[in-house]
mmCIF file of C-alpha atoms and ligand atoms in Angstrom:
data_model
loop_
_atom_site.group_PDB
_atom_site.id
_atom_site.type_symbol
_atom_site.label_atom_id
_atom_site.label_comp_id
_atom_site.label_asym_id
_atom_site.label_seq_id
_atom_site.Cartn_x
_atom_site.Cartn_y
_atom_site.Cartn_z
ATOM 1 C CA MET A 1 11.598 -20.075 16.020
ATOM 2 C CA LYS A 2 8.914 -17.420 15.492
ATOM 3 C CA VAL A 3 9.059 -15.476 12.238
ATOM 4 C CA TYR A 4 6.745 -12.621 11.386
ATOM 5 C CA ALA A 5 6.865 -12.144 7.610
ATOM 6 C CA ASP A 6 3.650 -10.229 7.006
ATOM 7 C CA TYR A 7 4.993 -6.675 6.965
ATOM 8 C CA ALA A 8 2.852 -5.709 3.971
ATOM 9 C CA ALA A 9 -0.193 -6.301 6.189
ATOM 10 C CA THR A 10 1.182 -4.241 9.028
ATOM 11 C CA THR A 11 4.468 -3.491 10.779
ATOM 12 C CA ASN A 12 5.411 -3.225 14.401
ATOM 13 C CA VAL A 13 5.795 0.337 15.694
ATOM 14 C CA ALA A 14 9.433 1.466 15.849
ATOM 15 C CA PRO A 15 10.666 2.172 19.422
ATOM 16 C CA ASP A 16 11.516 5.806 18.571
ATOM 17 C CA VAL A 17 7.998 6.206 17.199
ATOM 18 C CA VAL A 18 6.464 4.776 20.397
ATOM 19 C CA ALA A 19 8.608 7.231 22.383
ATOM 20 C CA GLU A 20 7.444 10.149 20.246
ATOM 21 C CA ILE A 21 3.774 9.177 20.539
ATOM 22 C CA THR A 22 4.041 8.697 24.310
ATOM 23 C CA LYS A 23 5.720 12.071 24.745
ATOM 24 C CA VAL A 24 3.050 13.898 22.752
ATOM 25 C CA LEU A 25 0.212 12.033 24.494
ATOM 26 C CA SER A 26 1.452 12.991 27.927
ATOM 27 C CA ASP A 27 3.012 16.411 27.376
ATOM 28 C CA HIS A 28 1.054 17.995 24.514
ATOM 29 C CA PHE A 29 -2.612 17.125 24.921
ATOM 30 C CA GLY A 30 -4.008 20.430 23.670
ATOM 31 C CA ASN A 31 -6.685 20.568 20.996
ATOM 32 C CA ALA A 32 -5.017 22.179 17.985
ATOM 33 C CA SER A 33 -8.199 24.199 17.370
ATOM 34 C CA SER A 34 -8.200 25.852 20.833
ATOM 35 C CA ILE A 35 -6.751 29.343 20.732
ATOM 36 C CA HIS A 36 -5.312 29.374 24.258
ATOM 37 C CA ASN A 37 -1.765 28.465 25.147
ATOM 38 C CA VAL A 38 -2.383 24.720 25.603
ATOM 39 C CA GLY A 39 -4.169 24.536 22.256
ATOM 40 C CA ARG A 40 -1.409 26.484 20.567
ATOM 41 C CA ASP A 41 1.083 23.986 21.969
ATOM 42 C CA GLY A 42 -0.858 21.145 20.307
ATOM 43 C CA ARG A 43 -1.023 23.182 17.095
ATOM 44 C CA ARG A 44 2.747 23.644 17.178
ATOM 45 C CA ILE A 45 3.308 19.842 17.363
ATOM 46 C CA LEU A 46 0.805 19.295 14.543
ATOM 47 C CA ASP A 47 2.433 21.965 12.356
ATOM 48 C CA GLN A 48 5.864 20.506 13.023
ATOM 49 C CA ALA A 49 4.731 17.029 11.979
ATOM 50 C CA ARG A 50 3.122 18.432 8.850
ATOM 51 C CA SER A 51 6.286 20.249 7.804
ATOM 52 C CA ILE A 52 8.486 17.192 8.439
ATOM 53 C CA ILE A 53 6.163 15.045 6.311
ATOM 54 C CA ALA A 54 5.848 17.673 3.561
ATOM 55 C CA LYS A 55 9.603 18.132 3.428
ATOM 56 C CA THR A 56 10.284 14.382 3.347
ATOM 57 C CA LEU A 57 7.832 13.797 0.490
ATOM 58 C CA ASN A 58 8.700 17.073 -1.283
ATOM 59 C CA ALA A 59 5.232 18.570 -1.005
ATOM 60 C CA THR A 60 4.104 21.826 0.585
ATOM 61 C CA PRO A 61 2.570 21.548 4.084
ATOM 62 C CA ARG A 62 -0.879 22.654 2.928
ATOM 63 C CA GLU A 63 -0.984 19.849 0.393
ATOM 64 C CA ILE A 64 -1.038 17.273 3.209
ATOM 65 C CA ILE A 65 -4.423 16.264 4.652
ATOM 66 C CA PHE A 66 -4.283 13.973 7.674
ATOM 67 C CA THR A 67 -6.760 11.092 7.658
ATOM 68 C CA SER A 68 -7.456 7.865 9.539
ATOM 69 C CA GLY A 69 -5.399 5.841 7.049
ATOM 70 C CA ALA A 70 -5.226 4.712 3.447
ATOM 71 C CA THR A 71 -8.815 3.498 3.286
ATOM 72 C CA GLU A 72 -10.099 6.971 4.096
ATOM 73 C CA SER A 73 -7.505 8.637 1.856
ATOM 74 C CA ASN A 74 -8.479 6.438 -1.105
ATOM 75 C CA ASN A 75 -12.186 7.068 -0.498
ATOM 76 C CA LEU A 76 -11.570 10.817 -0.270
ATOM 77 C CA ALA A 77 -9.408 10.967 -3.391
ATOM 78 C CA ILE A 78 -11.742 8.956 -5.612
ATOM 79 C CA LYS A 79 -15.169 10.113 -4.421
ATOM 80 C CA GLY A 80 -13.861 13.640 -3.926
ATOM 81 C CA VAL A 81 -12.676 13.967 -7.522
ATOM 82 C CA ALA A 82 -15.652 12.108 -9.052
ATOM 83 C CA TYR A 83 -18.309 14.167 -7.239
ATOM 84 C CA GLN A 84 -16.577 17.515 -7.634
ATOM 85 C CA ASN A 85 -15.942 17.185 -11.369
ATOM 86 C CA GLN A 86 -18.936 15.227 -12.652
ATOM 87 C CA HIS A 87 -20.098 18.215 -14.726
ATOM 88 C CA MET A 88 -17.043 17.455 -16.927
ATOM 89 C CA GLY A 89 -17.775 13.780 -17.464
ATOM 90 C CA LYS A 90 -18.610 10.504 -15.826
ATOM 91 C CA HIS A 91 -15.693 8.313 -16.859
ATOM 92 C CA LEU A 92 -13.120 6.938 -14.420
ATOM 93 C CA ILE A 93 -10.154 4.588 -14.928
ATOM 94 C CA THR A 94 -8.526 2.236 -12.448
ATOM 95 C CA THR A 95 -6.984 -1.249 -12.519
ATOM 96 C CA SER A 96 -8.196 -4.685 -11.571
ATOM 97 C CA ILE A 97 -5.373 -5.144 -9.023
ATOM 98 C CA GLU A 98 -6.111 -2.238 -6.677
ATOM 99 C CA HIS A 99 -6.603 -2.611 -2.942
ATOM 100 C CA HIS A 100 -10.261 -3.096 -1.984
ATOM 101 C CA SER A 101 -10.349 0.412 -0.495
ATOM 102 C CA VAL A 102 -10.013 1.590 -4.111
ATOM 103 C CA LEU A 103 -11.946 -1.114 -5.978
ATOM 104 C CA HIS A 104 -15.027 -1.046 -3.773
ATOM 105 C CA VAL A 105 -15.244 2.745 -4.074
ATOM 106 C CA PHE A 106 -15.269 2.487 -7.871
ATOM 107 C CA GLU A 107 -17.909 -0.258 -7.697
ATOM 108 C CA GLN A 108 -20.068 2.080 -5.601
ATOM 109 C CA LEU A 109 -19.552 4.939 -8.069
ATOM 110 C CA GLU A 110 -20.624 2.632 -10.906
ATOM 111 C CA LYS A 111 -23.896 2.047 -9.067
ATOM 112 C CA GLU A 112 -24.265 5.828 -8.863
ATOM 113 C CA GLY A 113 -24.000 6.203 -12.644
ATOM 114 C CA PHE A 114 -20.274 6.659 -13.228
ATOM 115 C CA ASP A 115 -18.635 4.677 -16.000
ATOM 116 C CA VAL A 116 -15.526 2.834 -14.795
ATOM 117 C CA THR A 117 -12.813 1.145 -16.880
ATOM 118 C CA TYR A 118 -10.805 -1.502 -15.011
ATOM 119 C CA LEU A 119 -7.476 -1.898 -16.778
ATOM 120 C CA PRO A 120 -6.231 -5.482 -17.084
ATOM 121 C CA VAL A 121 -2.692 -6.522 -16.163
ATOM 122 C CA ASP A 122 -0.312 -8.975 -17.795
ATOM 123 C CA ALA A 123 0.935 -12.186 -16.166
ATOM 124 C CA LYS A 124 3.595 -10.219 -14.268
ATOM 125 C CA GLY A 125 1.019 -7.777 -12.927
ATOM 126 C CA PHE A 126 1.778 -4.731 -15.092
ATOM 127 C CA ILE A 127 -0.756 -2.493 -16.793
ATOM 128 C CA SER A 128 -0.029 -1.448 -20.366
ATOM 129 C CA ILE A 129 0.436 2.216 -21.214
ATOM 130 C CA ASP A 130 -1.100 1.572 -24.643
ATOM 131 C CA THR A 131 -4.232 0.091 -23.104
ATOM 132 C CA LEU A 132 -4.466 3.094 -20.795
ATOM 133 C CA LYS A 133 -4.050 5.407 -23.783
ATOM 134 C CA GLN A 134 -6.906 3.630 -25.556
ATOM 135 C CA ALA A 135 -9.101 3.734 -22.462
ATOM 136 C CA LEU A 136 -8.699 7.502 -21.976
ATOM 137 C CA ARG A 137 -11.687 9.541 -23.187
ATOM 138 C CA ASP A 138 -12.353 13.252 -23.377
ATOM 139 C CA ASP A 139 -14.734 12.875 -20.437
ATOM 140 C CA THR A 140 -12.320 10.882 -18.218
ATOM 141 C CA LEU A 141 -12.180 12.585 -14.804
ATOM 142 C CA LEU A 142 -9.764 10.442 -12.876
ATOM 143 C CA VAL A 143 -7.118 7.790 -13.340
ATOM 144 C CA SER A 144 -6.330 5.867 -10.142
ATOM 145 C CA ILE A 145 -3.454 3.393 -10.456
ATOM 146 C CA MET A 146 -1.579 2.015 -7.488
ATOM 147 C CA PHE A 147 2.180 2.524 -7.278
ATOM 148 C CA GLY A 148 3.391 -0.728 -5.697
ATOM 149 C CA ASN A 149 1.052 -3.696 -5.405
ATOM 150 C CA ASN A 150 0.525 -5.043 -1.892
ATOM 151 C CA GLU A 151 0.107 -8.694 -2.935
ATOM 152 C CA VAL A 152 2.731 -9.294 -5.601
ATOM 153 C CA GLY A 153 4.941 -6.193 -5.273
ATOM 154 C CA THR A 154 4.703 -5.127 -8.922
ATOM 155 C CA VAL A 155 5.620 -1.453 -9.414
ATOM 156 C CA GLN A 156 3.598 0.389 -12.068
ATOM 157 C CA PRO A 157 5.180 2.969 -14.424
ATOM 158 C CA ILE A 158 3.807 5.982 -12.540
ATOM 159 C CA ASP A 159 6.062 8.474 -14.339
ATOM 160 C CA GLU A 160 4.919 7.306 -17.780
ATOM 161 C CA ILE A 161 1.282 7.488 -16.698
ATOM 162 C CA ALA A 162 1.780 11.013 -15.338
ATOM 163 C CA GLU A 163 3.457 12.012 -18.601
ATOM 164 C CA LEU A 164 0.527 10.632 -20.600
ATOM 165 C CA LEU A 165 -1.985 12.546 -18.458
ATOM 166 C CA LYS A 166 -0.087 15.840 -18.509
ATOM 167 C CA ASP A 167 -2.287 17.431 -21.178
ATOM 168 C CA HIS A 168 -5.498 15.653 -20.233
ATOM 169 C CA GLN A 169 -8.233 16.896 -17.903
ATOM 170 C CA ALA A 170 -8.109 13.645 -15.926
ATOM 171 C CA LEU A 171 -6.586 13.892 -12.470
ATOM 172 C CA PHE A 172 -4.112 11.238 -11.388
ATOM 173 C CA HIS A 173 -4.335 9.433 -8.052
ATOM 174 C CA THR A 174 -1.943 6.759 -6.862
ATOM 175 C CA ASP A 175 -2.112 4.542 -3.789
ATOM 176 C CA GLY A 176 1.494 4.812 -2.663
ATOM 177 C CA VAL A 177 1.090 2.867 0.582
ATOM 178 C CA GLN A 178 3.563 0.059 -0.103
ATOM 179 C CA THR A 179 6.251 2.265 -1.639
ATOM 180 C CA ILE A 180 6.947 4.313 1.486
ATOM 181 C CA GLY A 181 10.254 3.211 2.992
ATOM 182 C CA HIS A 182 11.162 1.252 -0.141
ATOM 183 C CA MET A 183 11.332 3.925 -2.826
ATOM 184 C CA PRO A 184 12.414 7.540 -2.349
ATOM 185 C CA ILE A 185 9.227 9.548 -2.878
ATOM 186 C CA ASP A 186 9.427 12.994 -4.457
ATOM 187 C CA ILE A 187 5.768 13.807 -4.981
ATOM 188 C CA LYS A 188 6.423 16.925 -7.071
ATOM 189 C CA ALA A 189 8.673 15.003 -9.444
ATOM 190 C CA LEU A 190 6.105 12.206 -9.673
ATOM 191 C CA ASN A 191 3.580 14.663 -11.094
ATOM 192 C CA VAL A 192 0.577 13.073 -9.408
ATOM 193 C CA ASP A 193 -2.430 15.032 -8.142
ATOM 194 C CA LEU A 194 -3.284 12.743 -5.234
ATOM 195 C CA PHE A 195 -1.120 10.304 -3.278
ATOM 196 C CA THR A 196 -2.233 7.951 -0.491
ATOM 197 C CA VAL A 197 -0.147 7.017 2.569
ATOM 198 C CA THR A 198 -0.860 5.033 5.763
ATOM 199 C CA ALA A 199 1.485 4.983 8.775
ATOM 200 C CA HIS A 200 1.192 1.362 9.923
ATOM 201 C CA LYS A 201 2.922 0.027 6.818
ATOM 202 C CA PHE A 202 6.150 1.832 7.755
ATOM 203 C CA TYR A 203 6.549 1.321 11.503
ATOM 204 C CA GLY A 204 4.012 3.965 12.525
ATOM 205 C CA PRO A 205 0.722 3.450 14.362
ATOM 206 C CA LYS A 206 -2.518 2.135 12.856
ATOM 207 C CA GLY A 207 -5.437 4.479 12.246
ATOM 208 C CA VAL A 208 -3.504 7.434 10.853
ATOM 209 C CA GLY A 209 -2.502 8.326 7.315
ATOM 210 C CA LEU A 210 -2.628 11.149 4.847
ATOM 211 C CA LEU A 211 -3.751 12.187 1.437
ATOM 212 C CA TYR A 212 -1.486 14.444 -0.576
ATOM 213 C CA VAL A 213 -3.689 16.778 -2.608
ATOM 214 C CA LYS A 214 -1.768 18.902 -5.065
ATOM 215 C CA ASP A 215 -2.485 22.612 -4.718
ATOM 216 C CA LYS A 216 -5.639 23.722 -6.611
ATOM 217 C CA THR A 217 -6.873 20.172 -7.264
ATOM 218 C CA PRO A 218 -10.679 20.337 -7.541
ATOM 219 C CA ILE A 219 -11.975 17.899 -4.941
ATOM 220 C CA GLN A 220 -15.112 17.659 -2.809
ATOM 221 C CA PHE A 221 -14.197 17.084 0.797
ATOM 222 C CA GLN A 222 -16.106 14.250 2.386
ATOM 223 C CA GLN A 223 -15.822 14.617 6.151
ATOM 224 C CA LEU A 224 -17.889 17.567 7.375
ATOM 225 C CA GLY A 225 -17.900 19.236 10.774
ATOM 226 C CA GLY A 226 -15.295 21.509 12.340
ATOM 227 C CA ALA A 227 -12.703 23.588 10.548
ATOM 228 C CA GLN A 228 -9.781 21.172 10.998
ATOM 229 C CA GLU A 229 -7.306 20.569 8.153
ATOM 230 C CA THR A 230 -8.318 23.980 6.760
ATOM 231 C CA LYS A 231 -11.935 22.768 6.440
ATOM 232 C CA ARG A 232 -10.936 19.835 4.270
ATOM 233 C CA ARG A 233 -11.255 17.009 6.776
ATOM 234 C CA ALA A 234 -13.280 17.690 9.906
ATOM 235 C CA GLY A 235 -12.540 16.029 13.237
ATOM 236 C CA THR A 236 -10.029 16.743 15.999
ATOM 237 C CA GLU A 237 -6.584 15.731 14.766
ATOM 238 C CA ASN A 238 -4.883 12.745 16.414
ATOM 239 C CA ILE A 239 -1.789 14.816 17.116
ATOM 240 C CA ALA A 240 0.172 12.064 18.886
ATOM 241 C CA TYR A 241 -0.261 9.600 16.052
ATOM 242 C CA ILE A 242 0.399 12.250 13.424
ATOM 243 C CA ALA A 243 3.657 13.125 15.218
ATOM 244 C CA GLY A 244 4.416 9.391 15.336
ATOM 245 C CA MET A 245 3.776 9.091 11.605
ATOM 246 C CA ALA A 246 6.171 11.992 10.924
ATOM 247 C CA LYS A 247 8.850 10.294 13.039
ATOM 248 C CA ALA A 248 8.269 6.951 11.304
ATOM 249 C CA LEU A 249 8.471 8.560 7.869
ATOM 250 C CA GLU A 250 11.750 10.293 8.710
ATOM 251 C CA LEU A 251 13.244 7.043 9.995
ATOM 252 C CA VAL A 252 12.275 4.835 7.039
ATOM 253 C CA THR A 253 13.295 7.472 4.531
ATOM 254 C CA GLU A 254 16.790 7.694 6.031
ATOM 255 C CA ASN A 255 17.130 3.918 5.802
ATOM 256 C CA ILE A 256 15.741 3.175 2.335
ATOM 257 C CA GLU A 257 19.026 2.191 0.744
ATOM 258 C CA ALA A 258 20.400 0.035 3.534
ATOM 259 C CA SER A 259 17.022 -1.598 4.063
ATOM 260 C CA ASN A 260 16.558 -2.349 0.347
ATOM 261 C CA VAL A 261 19.979 -3.976 0.108
ATOM 262 C CA HIS A 262 19.090 -6.182 3.078
ATOM 263 C CA LEU A 263 15.639 -7.000 1.655
ATOM 264 C CA ALA A 264 16.980 -7.900 -1.784
ATOM 265 C CA ASN A 265 19.444 -10.212 -0.084
ATOM 266 C CA LEU A 266 16.676 -11.834 1.996
ATOM 267 C CA LYS A 267 14.553 -12.374 -1.114
ATOM 268 C CA GLN A 268 17.462 -14.046 -2.917
ATOM 269 C CA THR A 269 18.407 -16.130 0.128
ATOM 270 C CA PHE A 270 14.809 -17.284 0.508
ATOM 271 C CA ILE A 271 14.545 -18.292 -3.146
ATOM 272 C CA ASN A 272 17.927 -20.046 -3.042
ATOM 273 C CA ALA A 273 16.885 -21.919 0.096
ATOM 274 C CA LEU A 274 13.651 -23.126 -1.546
ATOM 275 C CA GLN A 275 15.592 -24.197 -4.612
ATOM 276 C CA SER A 276 18.230 -26.087 -2.675
ATOM 277 C CA ASN A 277 15.431 -27.784 -0.718
ATOM 278 C CA GLU A 278 13.981 -28.812 -4.089
ATOM 279 C CA VAL A 279 10.599 -27.297 -3.336
ATOM 280 C CA PRO A 280 8.640 -26.624 -6.544
ATOM 281 C CA PHE A 281 7.480 -23.006 -6.789
ATOM 282 C CA GLU A 282 6.997 -20.151 -9.224
ATOM 283 C CA MET A 283 7.151 -16.448 -8.565
ATOM 284 C CA ASN A 284 4.078 -14.256 -8.923
ATOM 285 C CA GLY A 285 5.182 -10.842 -10.097
ATOM 286 C CA ASP A 286 8.482 -9.644 -11.435
ATOM 287 C CA MET A 287 11.880 -10.355 -9.897
ATOM 288 C CA ASN A 288 13.259 -6.958 -10.952
ATOM 289 C CA ILE A 289 10.549 -4.291 -11.161
ATOM 290 C CA THR A 290 9.290 -5.019 -7.696
ATOM 291 C CA LEU A 291 9.032 -3.832 -4.142
ATOM 292 C CA PRO A 292 11.972 -5.484 -2.393
ATOM 293 C CA HIS A 293 9.982 -6.502 0.696
ATOM 294 C CA ILE A 294 7.322 -8.571 -1.117
ATOM 295 C CA THR A 295 7.791 -12.112 -2.449
ATOM 296 C CA ASN A 296 4.665 -13.882 -3.672
ATOM 297 C CA LEU A 297 5.092 -17.540 -4.557
ATOM 298 C CA TYR A 298 2.928 -20.192 -6.140
ATOM 299 C CA PHE A 299 3.345 -23.655 -4.599
ATOM 300 C CA PRO A 300 1.639 -26.146 -6.931
ATOM 301 C CA PHE A 301 1.244 -28.800 -4.229
ATOM 302 C CA SER A 302 -0.953 -27.311 -1.519
ATOM 303 C CA ASP A 303 -3.832 -24.920 -1.104
ATOM 304 C CA VAL A 304 -3.056 -21.835 0.937
ATOM 305 C CA GLU A 305 -5.456 -22.532 3.769
ATOM 306 C CA LYS A 306 -3.634 -25.702 4.674
ATOM 307 C CA MET A 307 -0.214 -24.133 4.239
ATOM 308 C CA LEU A 308 -0.980 -21.036 6.262
ATOM 309 C CA THR A 309 -2.341 -23.202 9.089
ATOM 310 C CA ILE A 310 0.722 -25.437 9.242
ATOM 311 C CA LEU A 311 3.096 -22.490 8.930
ATOM 312 C CA ASP A 312 1.238 -20.717 11.732
ATOM 313 C CA MET A 313 1.584 -23.793 13.977
ATOM 314 C CA ASN A 314 5.312 -23.722 13.271
ATOM 315 C CA GLY A 315 5.695 -20.057 14.125
ATOM 316 C CA VAL A 316 5.705 -18.631 10.600
ATOM 317 C CA TYR A 317 3.276 -15.744 10.199
ATOM 318 C CA VAL A 318 2.521 -14.943 6.563
ATOM 319 C CA SER A 319 -0.592 -14.416 4.467
ATOM 320 C CA SER A 320 -2.131 -14.713 1.068
ATOM 321 C CA GLY A 321 -4.227 -12.329 -0.922
ATOM 322 C CA SER A 322 -6.998 -14.863 -0.811
ATOM 323 C CA ALA A 323 -9.651 -14.407 1.803
ATOM 324 C CA CYS A 324 -10.827 -17.407 3.800
ATOM 325 C CA THR A 325 -14.565 -17.150 4.229
ATOM 326 C CA ALA A 326 -16.440 -19.878 6.075
ATOM 327 C CA GLY A 327 -13.864 -22.569 5.360
ATOM 328 C CA SER A 328 -13.627 -21.956 1.633
ATOM 329 C CA ILE A 329 -10.880 -19.972 -0.057
ATOM 330 C CA GLU A 330 -11.772 -17.018 -2.221
ATOM 331 C CA PRO A 331 -9.099 -16.642 -4.880
ATOM 332 C CA SER A 332 -7.028 -13.458 -4.796
ATOM 333 C CA HIS A 333 -8.437 -10.811 -7.167
ATOM 334 C CA VAL A 334 -4.879 -9.734 -8.003
ATOM 335 C CA LEU A 335 -3.759 -13.234 -9.006
ATOM 336 C CA THR A 336 -7.038 -13.743 -10.880
ATOM 337 C CA ALA A 337 -6.287 -10.568 -12.860
ATOM 338 C CA MET A 338 -2.840 -11.967 -13.666
ATOM 339 C CA PHE A 339 -3.692 -15.627 -14.364
ATOM 340 C CA GLY A 340 -7.448 -15.874 -14.841
ATOM 341 C CA GLU A 341 -9.216 -18.798 -13.215
ATOM 342 C CA HIS A 342 -6.343 -21.059 -12.263
ATOM 343 C CA PRO A 343 -5.461 -23.150 -9.176
ATOM 344 C CA ARG A 344 -2.529 -20.746 -8.816
ATOM 345 C CA THR A 345 -4.883 -18.070 -7.466
ATOM 346 C CA LYS A 346 -5.572 -20.329 -4.476
ATOM 347 C CA GLN A 347 -2.113 -21.834 -4.060
ATOM 348 C CA SER A 348 0.019 -18.757 -3.581
ATOM 349 C CA ILE A 349 1.484 -17.139 -0.502
ATOM 350 C CA ARG A 350 2.762 -13.646 0.133
ATOM 351 C CA PHE A 351 5.912 -13.308 2.204
ATOM 352 C CA SER A 352 6.670 -9.734 3.171
ATOM 353 C CA PHE A 353 9.887 -9.061 5.004
ATOM 354 C CA SER A 354 11.419 -6.131 6.824
ATOM 355 C CA HIS A 355 14.915 -4.943 7.692
ATOM 356 C CA GLN A 356 14.342 -6.727 11.005
ATOM 357 C CA ASN A 357 14.175 -10.201 9.417
ATOM 358 C CA THR A 358 17.341 -12.286 9.221
ATOM 359 C CA GLU A 359 18.777 -14.813 6.788
ATOM 360 C CA GLU A 360 18.291 -17.545 9.415
ATOM 361 C CA GLU A 361 14.601 -16.704 9.501
ATOM 362 C CA VAL A 362 14.034 -16.958 5.761
ATOM 363 C CA VAL A 363 15.995 -20.221 5.666
ATOM 364 C CA TYR A 364 13.757 -21.499 8.482
ATOM 365 C CA ILE A 365 10.642 -20.593 6.480
ATOM 366 C CA ALA A 366 12.007 -22.461 3.452
ATOM 367 C CA GLU A 367 12.614 -25.532 5.642
ATOM 368 C CA GLN A 368 9.049 -25.449 6.957
ATOM 369 C CA ILE A 369 7.722 -25.284 3.395
ATOM 370 C CA LYS A 370 9.945 -28.195 2.458
ATOM 371 C CA LYS A 371 8.310 -30.227 5.287
ATOM 372 C CA ILE A 372 4.851 -29.386 4.002
ATOM 373 C CA TYR A 373 5.899 -30.423 0.510
ATOM 374 C CA GLU A 374 7.235 -33.772 1.766
ATOM 375 C CA MET A 375 4.084 -34.336 3.817
ATOM 376 C CA ASN A 376 1.890 -33.690 0.771
ATOM 377 C CA ARG A 377 3.914 -36.063 -1.362
ATOM 378 C CA LYS A 378 3.392 -38.883 1.108
ATOM 379 C CA GLU A 379 -0.383 -38.319 1.397
HETATM 380 C C1 PLP B 401 -2.822 -1.627 3.722
HETATM 381 C C2 PLP B 401 -3.190 -0.998 2.446
HETATM 382 C C3 PLP B 401 -4.289 -0.124 2.355
HETATM 383 C C4 PLP B 401 -5.234 0.130 3.504
HETATM 384 O O1 PLP B 401 -4.632 0.798 4.570
HETATM 385 P P1 PLP B 401 -5.457 1.062 5.916
HETATM 386 O O2 PLP B 401 -4.474 1.718 6.800
HETATM 387 O O3 PLP B 401 -5.899 -0.281 6.421
HETATM 388 O O4 PLP B 401 -6.629 1.896 5.600
HETATM 389 C C5 PLP B 401 -4.538 0.475 1.132
HETATM 390 N N1 PLP B 401 -3.762 0.239 0.061
HETATM 391 C C6 PLP B 401 -2.704 -0.585 0.111
HETATM 392 C C7 PLP B 401 -1.880 -0.791 -1.110
HETATM 393 C C8 PLP B 401 -2.392 -1.241 1.294
HETATM 394 O O5 PLP B 401 -1.352 -2.080 1.322
#
């Protein structure tokens, strides 16, 4: 059996999305900036995609800026706000569990003289609203807190944070990448200023994403050149992939409920199967306030490198937040934020499922883990 269970890293591209991309690539190749008929045809496809996306997320079309993915969107949101507003202060707030495309940008800004507060999280991976309240200063420019965590699935209280920031000068950015397709997103109701999305986490292609920028948000645009994206992000738009992203977004949004029911069932089946196999494990994150597709488990009998290798050989494709560099395992920064220095940060695996996974598959994974456990006991 071959089981891909690494959907938080990337998904396959849905067949209808492939069809959409192929159609646009072959039939609508015009440059959206050309004013002749062929260019206008490309522009029409681009405009259509933008309105579908805006409508699905409840934003206005001009609030959507197409980018090359979440890394670029996060860079644009954070640097754009920091540079544009630095006359009002130098203080920025984020968390210690952000994706590296957020964390490394803040580290760079610190080197440039900005003052950054990294909010801690508790053992379940949640920030505290009180700690955020205490961290806020009159000169805070930006609060960037991810919506759903990509390693442990924890969902932060975005509405409470937005409420807290309502009367503060600080702008609010959230990396919403992992929530798309799992939570209905109404950006207006969320009350955020900036929201990051990338297509390849919801059955769209890699290398395309967007940044929602609320109307009138003061931001310095980073990519200079032509007048694309109303002068906010230069470079000829990848119309085919943008159309594919719109299709993918429509599809996952229609299926949120059915898919979440299936995913919750898979998570429970997986946990039951591990328990009935008598495999020792503990969950990282929260069983309830969580993204349904992510299950991160601590196995106190094997380091991840060994486990991932054996699972791979047995056709199970999963990952961990830890990076393997030159044979040694770097502990996950997310698990370190939750547990401090502990073997747990190097003995945990992230399983991320999709509506395409089956109960048989998760039971198979549990059986493979059971074998590894038995093997380790005999050693
Ligand atoms: C995957 C991911 C990113 C990066 O997306 P890219 O498309 O690789 O730029 C950023 N944030 C989160 C939470 C992610 O899961």
